[in-house]
Each structure stands twice: as structure tokens, then as C-alpha cells.
Tab-separated table of C-alpha atoms in Angstrom:
chain	number	residue	atom	x	y	z
A	1	MET	CA	10.475	101.559	50.586
A	2	ILE	CA	10.718	104.262	53.167
A	3	THR	CA	8.089	105.307	55.655
A	4	LYS	CA	7.758	108.829	56.919
A	5	LEU	CA	5.592	110.223	59.644
A	6	TYR	CA	4.592	113.754	58.758
A	7	ALA	CA	3.774	115.043	62.204
A	8	SER	CA	5.187	117.202	64.911
A	9	VAL	CA	2.992	116.433	67.853
A	10	ALA	CA	4.863	114.223	70.272
A	11	ALA	CA	1.962	112.630	72.035
A	12	VAL	CA	-1.725	113.217	72.462
A	13	ALA	CA	-4.471	111.232	74.099
A	14	LEU	CA	-8.257	111.247	74.401
A	15	THR	CA	-10.625	108.626	75.640
A	16	ALA	CA	-13.180	107.300	73.198
A	17	SER	CA	-15.617	107.126	76.069
A	18	ALA	CA	-15.468	110.900	76.420
A	19	ALA	CA	-16.321	111.443	72.764
A	20	SER	CA	-19.068	108.832	72.840
A	21	ALA	CA	-20.588	110.106	76.078
A	22	ALA	CA	-21.186	113.396	74.339
A	23	GLY	CA	-23.274	111.550	71.774
A	24	HIS	CA	-20.819	112.059	68.966
A	25	LEU	CA	-20.881	108.791	67.091
A	26	VAL	CA	-19.595	110.021	63.763
A	27	PHE	CA	-22.137	108.017	61.762
A	28	THR	CA	-25.625	107.536	63.137
A	29	PRO	CA	-26.516	103.852	63.486
A	30	GLY	CA	-29.010	102.803	60.845
A	31	GLU	CA	-27.997	105.463	58.333
A	32	GLY	CA	-25.822	105.102	55.249
A	33	ASP	CA	-24.254	102.037	53.656
A	34	PHE	CA	-22.643	100.699	56.825
A	35	SER	CA	-23.139	97.129	58.026
A	36	TRP	CA	-25.490	98.115	60.821
A	37	ASP	CA	-27.260	94.759	61.033
A	38	ALA	CA	-23.994	92.978	61.824
A	39	TYR	CA	-23.035	95.679	64.315
A	40	ASN	CA	-26.404	95.623	66.062
A	41	GLU	CA	-26.303	91.835	66.344
A	42	TRP	CA	-22.818	91.986	67.846
A	43	ALA	CA	-23.714	94.873	70.168
A	44	ALA	CA	-26.784	93.034	71.469
A	45	ASN	CA	-24.535	90.271	72.769
A	46	ALA	CA	-21.467	92.354	73.627
A	47	PRO	CA	-20.032	91.925	77.132
A	48	ASP	CA	-20.684	94.555	79.797
A	49	LEU	CA	-17.237	96.056	80.355
A	50	THR	CA	-18.342	99.138	82.238
A	51	GLY	CA	-15.482	100.547	84.285
A	52	GLN	CA	-12.806	98.546	82.497
A	53	ASP	CA	-9.986	100.333	80.707
A	54	VAL	CA	-8.152	99.551	77.477
A	55	THR	CA	-5.071	101.532	76.474
A	56	VAL	CA	-3.857	101.636	72.873
A	57	PHE	CA	-0.507	103.122	71.841
A	58	GLY	CA	0.611	103.698	68.262
A	59	PRO	CA	2.152	105.994	65.638
A	60	TRP	CA	-1.066	107.588	64.367
A	61	LEU	CA	-1.183	111.333	64.941
A	62	SER	CA	-3.614	114.013	63.782
A	63	PRO	CA	-5.899	113.597	61.916
A	64	GLU	CA	-5.720	109.769	61.858
A	65	ASP	CA	-5.806	109.533	65.653
A	66	ASP	CA	-9.205	111.200	65.952
A	67	ILE	CA	-10.584	109.064	63.117
A	68	PHE	CA	-9.381	105.950	64.969
A	69	ARG	CA	-11.057	107.226	68.143
A	70	SER	CA	-14.300	107.727	66.216
A	71	MET	CA	-14.202	104.003	65.421
A	72	ILE	CA	-13.411	103.098	69.026
A	73	ALA	CA	-16.550	104.967	70.126
A	74	TYR	CA	-18.774	102.220	68.660
A	75	PHE	CA	-17.043	99.623	70.854
A	76	THR	CA	-17.424	101.885	73.864
A	77	ASP	CA	-21.103	102.476	73.169
A	78	ALA	CA	-21.797	98.766	73.112
A	79	THR	CA	-19.622	97.647	76.047
A	80	GLY	CA	-19.123	100.650	78.331
A	81	ALA	CA	-15.349	100.139	78.309
A	82	ASN	CA	-13.058	103.162	78.510
A	83	VAL	CA	-10.637	102.983	75.579
A	84	THR	CA	-7.765	105.451	75.365
A	85	TYR	CA	-5.613	105.874	72.280
A	86	THR	CA	-2.262	107.659	72.568
A	87	GLY	CA	-0.193	108.516	69.513
A	88	SER	CA	3.500	109.330	69.424
A	89	ASP	CA	6.069	110.043	66.735
A	90	GLY	CA	8.511	108.145	68.938
A	91	PHE	CA	6.346	105.044	69.119
A	92	GLU	CA	8.956	102.510	68.013
A	93	GLN	CA	11.383	103.514	70.747
A	94	GLN	CA	8.810	104.139	73.493
A	95	ILE	CA	6.905	100.859	73.126
A	96	VAL	CA	10.091	98.896	73.751
A	97	ILE	CA	10.957	101.031	76.781
A	98	ASP	CA	7.454	100.657	78.249
A	99	ALA	CA	7.249	96.917	77.609
A	100	GLU	CA	10.673	96.192	79.073
A	101	ALA	CA	9.807	98.338	82.097
A	102	GLY	CA	6.662	96.271	82.682
A	103	SER	CA	4.281	99.145	81.971
A	104	PRO	CA	3.064	98.579	78.410
A	105	PRO	CA	-0.298	99.657	77.014
A	106	ASN	CA	-2.853	96.903	76.454
A	107	ILE	CA	-2.517	97.144	72.678
A	108	ALA	CA	0.285	98.423	70.442
A	109	VAL	CA	-0.105	99.554	66.825
A	110	PHE	CA	2.994	98.568	64.854
A	111	PRO	CA	3.765	100.290	61.524
A	112	GLN	CA	5.537	97.176	60.235
A	113	PRO	CA	5.996	93.602	61.460
A	114	GLY	CA	9.732	93.595	62.225
A	115	LEU	CA	9.496	95.209	65.663
A	116	ALA	CA	6.428	93.144	66.588
A	117	ALA	CA	8.281	89.943	65.729
A	118	SER	CA	11.247	91.040	67.829
A	119	MET	CA	9.032	91.797	70.842
A	120	ALA	CA	7.169	88.498	70.432
A	121	SER	CA	10.462	86.618	70.612
A	122	GLN	CA	11.207	88.404	73.890
A	123	GLY	CA	7.853	87.457	75.407
A	124	LEU	CA	6.598	91.056	75.291
A	125	LEU	CA	3.454	90.261	73.254
A	126	ASP	CA	0.455	88.057	74.075
A	127	PRO	CA	-0.698	85.700	71.285
A	128	LEU	CA	-4.157	86.260	69.815
A	129	GLY	CA	-4.832	82.544	69.568
A	130	PRO	CA	-5.783	80.085	66.836
A	131	ASP	CA	-9.418	81.222	66.649
A	132	MET	CA	-8.384	84.733	65.623
A	133	ALA	CA	-5.897	83.304	63.123
A	134	SER	CA	-8.638	81.133	61.616
A	135	TRP	CA	-10.949	84.127	61.393
A	136	VAL	CA	-8.340	86.133	59.489
A	137	ALA	CA	-7.643	83.204	57.154
A	138	ASP	CA	-11.357	82.884	56.373
A	139	ASN	CA	-12.394	86.532	56.261
A	140	TYR	CA	-9.441	88.445	54.778
A	141	ALA	CA	-8.747	88.181	51.045
A	142	ALA	CA	-5.513	86.207	50.613
A	143	GLY	CA	-6.178	85.351	54.261
A	144	GLN	CA	-3.270	82.995	54.803
A	145	SER	CA	-0.890	85.770	53.719
A	146	TRP	CA	-2.166	87.939	56.579
A	147	VAL	CA	-1.954	85.076	59.070
A	148	ASP	CA	1.641	84.440	58.020
A	149	LEU	CA	2.521	88.142	58.256
A	150	GLY	CA	1.113	88.208	61.816
A	151	THR	CA	2.731	84.973	62.987
A	152	TYR	CA	6.035	85.152	64.856
A	153	ALA	CA	8.191	82.905	67.028
A	154	ASP	CA	7.532	83.111	70.761
A	155	PRO	CA	10.378	82.904	73.328
A	156	THR	CA	10.455	79.100	72.923
A	157	GLY	CA	10.731	79.377	69.143
A	158	ALA	CA	7.170	78.177	68.526
A	159	ASP	CA	5.169	80.122	65.937
A	160	GLN	CA	2.079	81.899	67.277
A	161	PHE	CA	-0.380	84.392	65.803
A	162	TYR	CA	0.208	87.860	67.287
A	163	GLY	CA	-0.523	90.529	64.675
A	164	PHE	CA	-3.948	91.627	63.419
A	165	PHE	CA	-3.458	93.774	60.308
A	166	TYR	CA	-5.623	96.866	60.295
A	167	ASN	CA	-5.084	99.603	57.657
A	168	VAL	CA	-3.238	98.481	54.543
A	169	ASN	CA	-1.645	100.240	51.580
A	170	VAL	CA	-1.208	99.007	48.033
A	171	LYS	CA	1.878	99.437	45.846
A	172	SER	CA	1.018	97.288	42.828
A	173	LEU	CA	-0.474	100.166	40.853
A	174	VAL	CA	0.160	101.685	37.410
A	175	TRP	CA	-1.016	105.287	36.961
A	176	TYR	CA	-2.126	106.681	33.621
A	177	VAL	CA	-4.165	109.475	32.017
A	178	PRO	CA	-7.458	108.031	30.722
A	179	GLU	CA	-7.826	110.727	28.055
A	180	ASN	CA	-4.399	109.879	26.613
A	181	PHE	CA	-5.229	106.175	26.507
A	182	GLU	CA	-8.591	106.879	24.877
A	183	ASP	CA	-7.127	109.204	22.251
A	184	ALA	CA	-4.476	106.630	21.305
A	185	GLY	CA	-6.881	103.688	21.406
A	186	TYR	CA	-4.974	101.858	24.133
A	187	GLU	CA	-6.713	99.327	26.398
A	188	ILE	CA	-5.978	98.572	30.064
A	189	PRO	CA	-3.775	95.440	30.061
A	190	GLU	CA	-5.122	92.384	31.838
A	191	THR	CA	-1.835	90.443	32.027
A	192	MET	CA	1.861	91.230	32.212
A	193	GLU	CA	2.210	89.889	28.702
A	194	ASP	CA	-0.408	92.451	27.633
A	195	LEU	CA	1.417	95.221	29.524
A	196	ILE	CA	4.692	94.405	27.777
A	197	ALA	CA	2.907	94.241	24.400
A	198	LEU	CA	1.232	97.595	25.110
A	199	SER	CA	4.597	99.153	25.962
A	200	GLU	CA	6.062	97.848	22.703
A	201	GLN	CA	3.039	99.117	20.765
A	202	MET	CA	3.530	102.593	22.211
A	203	ILE	CA	7.152	102.560	21.040
A	204	GLU	CA	6.038	101.488	17.549
A	205	ASP	CA	3.593	104.398	17.610
A	206	GLY	CA	6.442	106.798	18.329
A	207	GLU	CA	5.415	107.267	21.967
A	208	THR	CA	7.272	106.658	25.232
A	209	PRO	CA	5.546	104.182	27.552
A	210	TRP	CA	7.042	104.877	30.973
A	211	CYS	CA	8.155	107.598	33.344
A	212	ILE	CA	10.516	106.164	35.965
A	213	GLY	CA	12.471	108.107	38.565
A	214	LEU	CA	14.627	106.667	41.344
A	215	GLY	CA	15.821	109.911	42.912
A	216	SER	CA	14.995	110.401	46.584
A	217	GLY	CA	17.956	112.167	48.213
A	218	PRO	CA	19.822	109.770	50.504
A	219	ALA	CA	17.147	107.140	49.805
A	220	THR	CA	17.692	107.219	46.038
A	221	GLY	CA	17.001	103.844	44.509
A	222	TRP	CA	14.022	102.734	46.605
A	223	PRO	CA	11.420	103.011	43.808
A	224	ALA	CA	13.347	100.345	41.900
A	225	THR	CA	13.164	97.996	44.877
A	226	ASP	CA	9.360	98.164	44.666
A	227	TRP	CA	9.562	97.247	40.975
A	228	VAL	CA	11.806	94.268	41.677
A	229	GLU	CA	9.658	93.089	44.611
A	230	ASP	CA	6.469	93.291	42.549
A	231	ILE	CA	8.152	91.389	39.708
A	232	MET	CA	9.484	88.748	42.132
A	233	LEU	CA	5.880	88.094	43.209
A	234	ARG	CA	4.898	87.702	39.545
A	235	THR	CA	7.769	85.448	38.463
A	236	GLN	CA	8.475	83.319	41.552
A	237	SER	CA	6.417	81.589	44.228
A	238	PRO	CA	5.474	83.347	47.500
A	239	ALA	CA	7.770	80.874	49.246
A	240	ASP	CA	10.665	82.030	47.071
A	241	TYR	CA	9.805	85.664	47.897
A	242	ASP	CA	9.798	84.891	51.617
A	243	ALA	CA	13.115	83.039	51.320
A	244	TRP	CA	14.623	85.947	49.381
A	245	VAL	CA	13.604	88.436	52.075
A	246	THR	CA	15.387	86.376	54.763
A	247	ASN	CA	18.323	85.548	52.442
A	248	ASP	CA	17.541	81.834	52.580
A	249	LEU	CA	17.335	82.414	48.825
A	250	PRO	CA	20.601	84.223	47.993
A	251	PHE	CA	20.258	87.661	46.474
A	252	ASN	CA	22.301	86.494	43.490
A	253	ASP	CA	20.105	83.448	42.831
A	254	PRO	CA	19.017	83.196	39.176
A	255	LYS	CA	15.409	83.766	40.293
A	256	VAL	CA	16.324	87.189	41.666
A	257	ILE	CA	18.505	87.958	38.661
A	258	GLU	CA	15.471	87.277	36.449
A	259	ALA	CA	13.374	89.788	38.412
A	260	ILE	CA	16.054	92.479	38.214
A	261	GLU	CA	16.479	91.932	34.484
A	262	THR	CA	12.719	92.106	33.969
A	263	PHE	CA	12.786	95.521	35.654
A	264	GLY	CA	15.680	96.376	33.349
A	265	MET	CA	13.527	95.518	30.343
A	266	PHE	CA	11.514	98.625	31.243
A	267	ALA	CA	14.097	100.898	32.876
A	268	LYS	CA	17.247	100.248	30.819
A	269	ASN	CA	15.671	100.634	27.389
A	270	ASP	CA	16.060	104.157	25.985
A	271	ASP	CA	12.873	103.757	23.972
A	272	MET	CA	10.878	102.532	26.933
A	273	VAL	CA	11.409	105.367	29.427
A	274	ALA	CA	11.087	109.152	29.199
A	275	GLY	CA	14.485	110.815	28.979
A	276	GLY	CA	16.125	107.518	28.143
A	277	ALA	CA	17.664	105.052	30.566
A	278	ALA	CA	20.238	107.601	31.716
A	279	ALA	CA	17.479	109.740	33.243
A	280	VAL	CA	16.048	106.996	35.466
A	281	GLY	CA	18.642	107.231	38.220
A	282	SER	CA	18.727	111.020	38.330
A	283	THR	CA	15.009	111.838	38.080
A	284	ASP	CA	13.411	112.495	41.457
A	285	PHE	CA	10.531	110.094	42.093
A	286	ARG	CA	8.361	113.060	43.119
A	287	ASP	CA	8.900	114.717	39.736
A	288	SER	CA	8.538	111.516	37.761
A	289	PRO	CA	4.722	111.434	37.329
A	290	ALA	CA	4.698	114.961	35.845
A	291	GLY	CA	5.476	113.495	32.410
A	292	LEU	CA	2.008	111.944	32.334
A	293	PHE	CA	0.440	115.407	32.238
A	294	SER	CA	2.728	117.320	29.889
A	295	SER	CA	1.589	118.259	26.370
A	296	PRO	CA	2.487	116.262	24.446
A	297	ALA	CA	2.706	113.529	27.061
A	298	GLN	CA	6.267	112.501	27.889
A	299	CYS	CA	5.013	109.085	28.950
A	300	TYR	CA	1.804	107.078	29.239
A	301	MET	CA	2.351	105.051	32.416
A	302	HIS	CA	3.947	105.424	35.844
A	303	LYS	CA	4.251	102.618	38.391
A	304	GLN	CA	3.974	103.813	41.953
A	305	ALA	CA	2.108	103.249	45.221
A	306	SER	CA	-1.202	104.757	46.290
A	307	PHE	CA	0.447	107.860	47.753
A	308	ILE	CA	1.759	109.251	44.444
A	309	PRO	CA	-1.235	111.542	43.689
A	310	ALA	CA	0.250	113.845	46.350
A	311	PHE	CA	3.024	114.587	43.834
A	312	MET	CA	0.806	115.090	40.801
A	313	PRO	CA	-0.151	118.616	39.641
A	314	GLU	CA	-2.553	120.291	42.083
A	315	ASP	CA	-5.422	120.514	39.610
A	316	VAL	CA	-5.376	116.799	38.764
A	317	VAL	CA	-8.603	115.040	39.751
A	318	ILE	CA	-8.023	111.367	40.440
A	319	GLY	CA	-10.568	109.264	38.619
A	320	GLU	CA	-10.913	111.900	35.887
A	321	ASP	CA	-7.529	113.369	34.927
A	322	ALA	CA	-5.574	110.379	36.214
A	323	ASP	CA	-6.464	106.866	37.170
A	324	PHE	CA	-4.729	103.558	37.941
A	325	PHE	CA	-4.831	99.883	37.125
A	326	TYR	CA	-3.441	96.787	38.795
A	327	PHE	CA	0.180	95.961	37.910
A	328	PRO	CA	-0.810	92.666	36.310
A	329	SER	CA	0.611	89.200	36.735
A	330	PHE	CA	1.990	86.917	34.017
A	331	ALA	CA	-0.723	84.669	32.608
A	332	SER	CA	1.989	82.138	31.781
A	333	LYS	CA	3.260	81.921	35.389
A	334	ASP	CA	-0.022	80.867	37.062
A	335	LEU	CA	0.818	82.747	40.286
A	336	GLY	CA	-2.596	84.326	40.846
A	337	ASN	CA	-3.001	88.025	41.616
A	338	PRO	CA	-0.234	88.987	44.030
A	339	VAL	CA	-0.272	92.402	45.689
A	340	LEU	CA	2.693	94.203	47.219
A	341	GLY	CA	2.087	96.683	49.998
A	342	GLY	CA	2.372	97.490	53.628
A	343	GLY	CA	0.189	98.071	56.622
A	344	THR	CA	-0.163	98.511	60.344
A	345	LEU	CA	-0.893	95.693	62.753
A	346	LEU	CA	-2.379	95.648	66.226
A	347	ALA	CA	-0.893	93.329	68.840
A	348	VAL	CA	-1.695	92.762	72.498
A	349	THR	CA	1.020	93.839	74.921
A	350	ASP	CA	-0.984	93.489	78.153
A	351	GLU	CA	-3.901	91.090	77.987
A	352	SER	CA	-7.233	91.675	79.753
A	353	ASP	CA	-10.860	90.692	79.134
A	354	ALA	CA	-11.697	94.126	77.739
A	355	THR	CA	-8.564	94.106	75.584
A	356	MET	CA	-9.410	90.800	73.950
A	357	ALA	CA	-13.032	91.921	73.479
A	358	PHE	CA	-11.762	94.997	71.626
A	359	MET	CA	-9.559	92.855	69.381
A	360	GLU	CA	-12.585	90.675	68.582
A	361	PHE	CA	-14.599	93.838	67.824
A	362	LEU	CA	-12.095	94.557	65.036
A	363	GLN	CA	-13.582	91.578	63.192
A	364	GLN	CA	-16.787	93.584	62.737
A	365	PRO	CA	-17.233	95.274	59.337
A	366	ILE	CA	-18.206	98.496	61.103
A	367	ALA	CA	-14.739	98.692	62.695
A	368	HIS	CA	-13.324	98.984	59.177
A	369	GLU	CA	-16.125	100.886	57.454
A	370	VAL	CA	-16.004	103.830	59.883
A	371	MET	CA	-12.327	104.242	58.930
A	372	MET	CA	-12.922	103.606	55.208
A	373	ALA	CA	-15.464	106.404	55.080
A	374	GLN	CA	-13.179	109.047	56.575
A	375	THR	CA	-9.580	108.484	55.465
A	376	GLY	CA	-7.327	106.548	53.103
A	377	PHE	CA	-7.888	103.367	55.076
A	378	LEU	CA	-7.829	100.168	53.001
A	379	THR	CA	-8.801	96.750	54.277
A	380	PRO	CA	-8.685	93.158	52.995
A	381	HIS	CA	-11.800	92.369	55.097
A	382	SER	CA	-14.091	90.568	52.647
A	383	GLY	CA	-17.238	91.361	54.657
A	384	VAL	CA	-17.193	95.156	54.366
A	385	ASN	CA	-19.478	97.158	52.118
A	386	LEU	CA	-17.230	98.728	49.471
A	387	ASP	CA	-19.729	101.557	49.088
A	388	THR	CA	-18.503	102.975	52.397
A	389	TYR	CA	-15.117	103.911	50.935
A	390	ALA	CA	-14.744	107.687	50.882
A	391	ASP	CA	-14.284	107.843	47.101
A	392	ALA	CA	-14.039	105.756	43.942
A	393	THR	CA	-10.223	105.771	44.022
A	394	LEU	CA	-10.091	104.130	47.442
A	395	ARG	CA	-12.814	101.724	46.426
A	396	GLY	CA	-10.789	100.710	43.369
A	397	GLN	CA	-7.729	100.043	45.497
A	398	GLY	CA	-9.899	98.150	47.965
A	399	GLU	CA	-11.154	95.964	45.116
A	400	ILE	CA	-7.556	95.175	44.133
A	401	LEU	CA	-6.964	94.012	47.707
A	402	LEU	CA	-10.096	91.866	47.692
A	403	ASN	CA	-9.098	90.285	44.363
A	404	SER	CA	-5.616	89.450	45.600
A	405	THR	CA	-4.580	85.848	46.034
A	406	THR	CA	-1.291	86.660	47.748
A	407	PHE	CA	-0.219	89.708	49.745
A	408	ARG	CA	3.341	90.371	50.663
A	409	PHE	CA	4.901	93.160	52.653
A	410	ASP	CA	7.476	95.404	51.054
A	411	GLY	CA	10.528	93.146	50.954
A	412	SER	CA	13.145	95.843	51.481
A	413	ASP	CA	11.355	96.890	54.689
A	414	LEU	CA	11.693	93.322	55.985
A	415	MET	CA	15.371	92.950	55.087
A	416	PRO	CA	18.092	94.173	57.480
A	417	GLY	CA	18.411	97.931	57.213
A	418	ALA	CA	21.920	97.738	55.754
A	419	ILE	CA	20.453	95.749	52.861
A	420	GLY	CA	16.855	96.894	52.400
A	421	ALA	CA	17.661	100.565	53.011
A	422	GLY	CA	21.283	100.300	51.930
A	423	THR	CA	22.910	98.121	49.304
A	424	PHE	CA	19.576	97.203	47.660
A	425	TRP	CA	18.927	100.917	47.035
A	426	THR	CA	22.450	101.720	45.831
A	427	GLY	CA	22.607	98.530	43.806
A	428	MET	CA	19.549	99.517	41.820
A	429	VAL	CA	21.141	102.882	41.035
A	430	ASP	CA	24.262	101.061	39.853
A	431	TYR	CA	22.077	98.775	37.755
A	432	VAL	CA	20.277	101.528	35.860
A	433	GLY	CA	23.669	103.239	35.564
A	434	GLY	CA	25.082	100.366	33.550
A	435	ALA	CA	26.088	97.526	35.886
A	436	SER	CA	24.710	94.093	35.057
A	437	ALA	CA	22.048	92.404	37.165
A	438	GLN	CA	24.570	89.710	38.092
A	439	GLU	CA	27.176	92.264	39.216
A	440	VAL	CA	24.640	94.157	41.315
A	441	ALA	CA	23.142	91.020	42.867
A	442	ASP	CA	26.590	89.642	43.693
A	443	ALA	CA	27.539	92.880	45.453
A	444	ILE	CA	24.312	92.935	47.486
A	445	GLN	CA	24.812	89.304	48.491
A	446	GLN	CA	28.389	90.044	49.541
A	447	SER	CA	27.140	92.850	51.783
A	448	TRP	CA	24.626	90.438	53.326
A	449	ASP	CA	27.318	87.785	53.849
A	450	ALA	CA	29.475	90.364	55.630
A	451	MET	CA	26.740	90.797	58.249
A	452	LYS	CA	26.608	87.104	59.138
């Protein structure tokens, strides 16, 4: 999967203390569905950090930066600390420069774990400690997954917990038009077996189940990697998934071949996909969901991440004209409810008392709910009030997160760039173009071997 930052502002900064001092807490304590009792209890015992500074540096630009600052204001109100967030579209380069120069911020916001792990191995991050790891394990759905995703080797090679995930996205979604399902008498599938049976029923009814498009300019092929990753989580153990991402499980292992061929069951069947299998590789992923809304419908289902409504027709109302369901797991595999996605993590780059107090504040439901109520922020925090999500769509995705038993980061983002954003992408295009799963997997493994 690819990540883009749609912003042009290079860097902006504002202290939360300034906003708070003006009395601009975005939500008045005591009002609404927020967890005020928990916040008030924490605030009553919060340390006095008046005069102490905390600097936070990350990739969030407008409008997310101001929403993040509105959350920070509640910490400032309770402690008196001055917290400054600075956002930059050059974060990933600048944080390394600042850390190596000995002038890092107190906290860095990483858009994915790879860079954080690299900096931890160089001694440029401070561990959060076992108590924070235990809290995440106990209070995040699929908690151990989040602990593992935030645990990296320190300079001695010992694993330590560094990354606190904050703001998550979900990819394991299937989009559909409720009216079309209702008219045809189709039910939302509860298992992968049901989803396959539903797809076959649609074909028997003379309909086309899926719209699938892999086109994305130079990144063509990435949507198929999400399919394969989601299927890997539903056919193999999380340990196998982790080994696959690091190539401890070869890319041409039969377990991976099975996942690719399962994707092929949907994408390489002319009856299964709109336009036939030949259209999959050439259809732009941004155009692909349009078939859901044509009359008659070109397809009934489209698998894509939570961002895809941005590419649906402008007049589509999510929750009414289009909705989603969880890409289900195989009942026969007994692998729980895995979720594929991504997210940002906060890590400490320059420890101080106020810095660690702020990280502990992020355990409070209010630190998540203020974000949930204003933007597309999703959290696996099991203590939040789901009613604070800004709309029913976000709440539904939040419920999928809370029902998850395993969470794994987008595998292609964790692989070396030449693989995850290279031969994996092109291999999937070759696969839908006619190559066998074995041929494609062998070629990807050869490219990985060449890097060793």
C-alpha cells in the first residue's frame, strides 16, 4: 500500500498552551458523551508541570494538526505544561537529522513502524517501559498485536517497547450498495465461506459479484497486495504472516501460494469480476468502485480500505447509498477476526518528566475521544465511548477494530521497498495477466534473494 501526504505546508507550529489559555477547549468538560469522569479523576491527580515544555514533531498538517492540538489542550489544562506540536511534510528525513544532531523533539509521530525500529536500533529512541506495554496489552483490542508492532530491538539487540499506536486505519472492508443487496435478497456474509457462496450465488443469478482494479500509475498492483495480505491473515497464523513479511517464510512457500491463488479465485475468474479478468490489471483503483453505482450495477462488492469513499460519486451518502462490512475470516481456519491496516505511532526521542506524563495521558479515553469526534481517527482503545465517533461510518469501523483478535500492519509497507513497493506490485499485475501464482512467487523470491 502507498501512503500519500496531501499537503503543501512545510512546517507549522502552535503551542497547545496558547489555545487553552484562551479558554478554547473544543469540548466543554461535562458535556456530551465523552468520558469526563475518567478525565476528571486523572486531572485531579495530574502532576503540576507548570513551566515545563514538551515538543512533538510529526507528519500531521492542516487540518489534523489543529485537531491534535485541541486534544493536547486537555493535558495542558490539567498539568500546566507547554506542549508544542510541529508538523512537516519532510518529517521522515528531518527527524533523523535532528536526532543524529542531538536536537530531537521530545516525541516523534511516525507514520509507520519501519523508521521507528531503525532509530531504536541506533539508540535514538527512549523505551516506554514494561508498564506501558502491559497497559496496551490489556486495554487495546488485540492488545498483544499492538505491543508487538511497537516493540523493536535496542542497540544491544534486546527487544523493548517503544511505539504507542495512536490513530489507526482499517483495510479489511468490503463496500456494497445496501439497496442492491436488499433488492436481490442478499445477506451480509458472516464468514469467508459465506462470502464465497454469496459470490457464486450472484453468478448463478446472472450478476457480477466484484469490481476490482489494480491500476495506480507507477504504483499499479498495490490493491492486490492488500487482498493477498488480508487473505494471508485468514489462511495462515499471525506468526506465519510475520515471517512472510521478513522473508523468514519464503515468498514462494506453499502458504503464500495458497493466499495468492485464493485472491485469484476472485480476480482471475471472468464471471467473478466486472469486465472479466482482463480488466483487473488495467482498471484504475480510483475508478473501480463506480461499478457499484451504475444502473444496472456492474458489480455488487468492492474490497478496499476506509479511504475509498473519496473516489465514489460525489452524491453518495455513506451509510445510505453505500456501506461496508468486515472482510470475514474462514470459519474452518479458526484464526479469529484478523484486521489489516496501518496507523501512526508516538515514540519518545528525548525523555523528560513532562514527556512521560504526556505519554501516560494518552491512555485516557478523552485523549482518543476528542480526536474521534472531529476527524477520521480510529482507535483500538477498548475504554472509549463509541458514541463520540463523528459519524456512524467511523463508529462501524471502530467496532471492527474492537472486535479484532489480531491486527497486522500492511505487509508490503513492512517489506523492503524493492519488494513491497516493487516486485510484489508488478508480480500481482503479472498474475492477473496470466502468470501462475508459483511463477510470480518464485520471481518475487528471486528478487528478495538478490538483495541479500
